[in-house]
XYZ file of C-alpha atoms in Angstrom:
132
model
C 23.006 -10.861 36.064
C 26.507 -12.349 35.853
C 28.063 -8.875 36.058
C 26.152 -8.087 39.244
C 27.343 -11.334 40.838
C 30.954 -10.520 39.879
C 30.667 -7.036 41.400
C 29.238 -8.517 44.605
C 32.132 -10.974 44.800
C 34.689 -8.170 44.334
C 33.090 -6.176 47.167
C 33.111 -9.236 49.455
C 36.776 -9.904 48.664
C 37.613 -6.260 49.359
C 35.838 -6.372 52.733
C 37.653 -9.567 53.687
C 40.999 -8.109 52.641
C 40.296 -4.906 54.566
C 39.424 -6.758 57.749
C 42.526 -8.916 57.372
C 44.744 -5.897 56.744
C 43.555 -3.824 59.651
C 42.970 -6.534 62.218
C 46.121 -8.393 61.268
C 44.077 -11.561 60.881
C 42.531 -13.679 58.276
C 38.727 -13.157 58.291
C 38.483 -16.892 58.936
C 39.973 -16.255 62.391
C 37.191 -13.781 63.186
C 34.582 -16.328 62.072
C 36.286 -18.978 64.211
C 36.183 -16.636 67.205
C 32.447 -16.079 66.686
C 31.855 -19.825 66.521
C 33.964 -20.330 69.655
C 31.977 -17.626 71.470
C 28.800 -19.482 70.515
C 30.155 -22.864 71.622
C 31.661 -21.551 74.868
C 28.338 -20.092 75.997
C 26.119 -22.987 74.986
C 23.781 -24.234 77.707
C 22.690 -27.855 77.552
C 19.063 -27.940 78.648
C 18.593 -31.641 77.896
C 20.014 -34.166 75.472
C 17.955 -32.737 72.601
C 18.144 -29.027 73.370
C 21.222 -26.802 73.480
C 20.556 -23.099 73.902
C 23.098 -20.518 72.663
C 23.341 -16.714 72.825
C 21.585 -14.878 70.040
C 23.175 -11.420 70.144
C 26.816 -11.034 69.202
C 28.902 -7.886 69.134
C 32.121 -7.542 67.182
C 34.025 -4.486 68.346
C 36.487 -3.161 65.791
C 39.058 -0.412 66.050
C 37.364 2.884 65.047
C 39.358 3.274 61.823
C 38.418 -0.237 60.670
C 34.782 0.303 61.539
C 34.712 3.650 59.722
C 36.307 2.165 56.612
C 33.792 -0.680 56.491
C 30.900 1.720 57.048
C 32.139 4.027 54.283
C 32.189 1.099 51.863
C 28.627 0.142 52.754
C 29.719 -3.346 53.743
C 27.413 -6.095 54.819
C 29.887 -7.642 57.235
C 27.331 -8.021 60.026
C 24.994 -9.979 57.762
C 27.812 -12.181 56.491
C 28.895 -12.968 60.054
C 25.268 -13.676 61.004
C 25.111 -16.167 58.138
C 28.298 -17.864 59.387
C 26.796 -18.286 62.866
C 23.462 -19.500 61.509
C 25.216 -22.215 59.489
C 27.323 -23.198 62.512
C 24.256 -23.526 64.727
C 22.380 -25.539 62.121
C 25.254 -28.039 61.906
C 25.276 -28.492 65.696
C 21.487 -28.384 66.197
C 21.734 -25.356 68.486
C 18.672 -23.368 69.442
C 18.894 -19.563 69.626
C 17.675 -17.730 72.715
C 15.898 -15.304 70.355
C 16.435 -13.724 66.933
C 20.081 -13.971 65.843
C 21.953 -10.702 65.299
C 25.582 -9.673 64.889
C 26.379 -6.031 65.582
C 29.574 -4.431 64.309
C 30.645 -1.499 66.484
C 33.612 0.808 66.893
C 35.522 0.559 70.160
C 38.960 0.942 71.626
C 39.874 -2.712 71.764
C 42.802 -3.566 74.020
C 44.628 -5.715 71.492
C 44.085 -3.266 68.616
C 42.313 -5.934 66.588
C 38.791 -6.887 67.608
C 36.747 -8.280 70.473
C 33.772 -10.634 70.303
C 31.095 -10.776 73.004
C 27.664 -12.371 73.218
C 24.471 -12.246 75.228
C 21.271 -14.225 75.313
C 18.408 -11.850 74.825
C 14.887 -13.138 74.401
C 12.542 -11.524 71.960
C 9.396 -10.238 73.592
C 6.681 -9.082 71.187
C 5.545 -5.491 71.751
C 1.996 -6.526 72.681
C 3.068 -9.180 75.172
C 3.588 -6.768 78.063
C 0.263 -4.975 77.843
C -2.369 -6.149 80.276
C -5.694 -7.167 78.870
C -8.945 -6.648 80.659
C -12.207 -8.052 79.426
């Protein structure tokens, strides 16, 4: 089991190094930008409830995205975990299920772009009308 954990750590370090190399940033900066996106779009409903967006998109340059995809990286899940921990520390409430999507795009700065939206989760059966 120790060998598997070591291999996982090597893959995570490689992904972090790849993101840093291509984006010209430390992966910590990307995580900080995700947290800032969350904080900047927080809506205070009352003193005990702060609602934040639940869908985040990280747009990477196509070559970075392709390299991460080829390596089978779990970057989206790792970034989701970062946001979940951030929200837990601040007692934020998600607008729906939390997701982070990693996509390829022509980003103007050649690095990355982070955007967010609040999208509620509506169960499939909720929109069907019931007659009795």
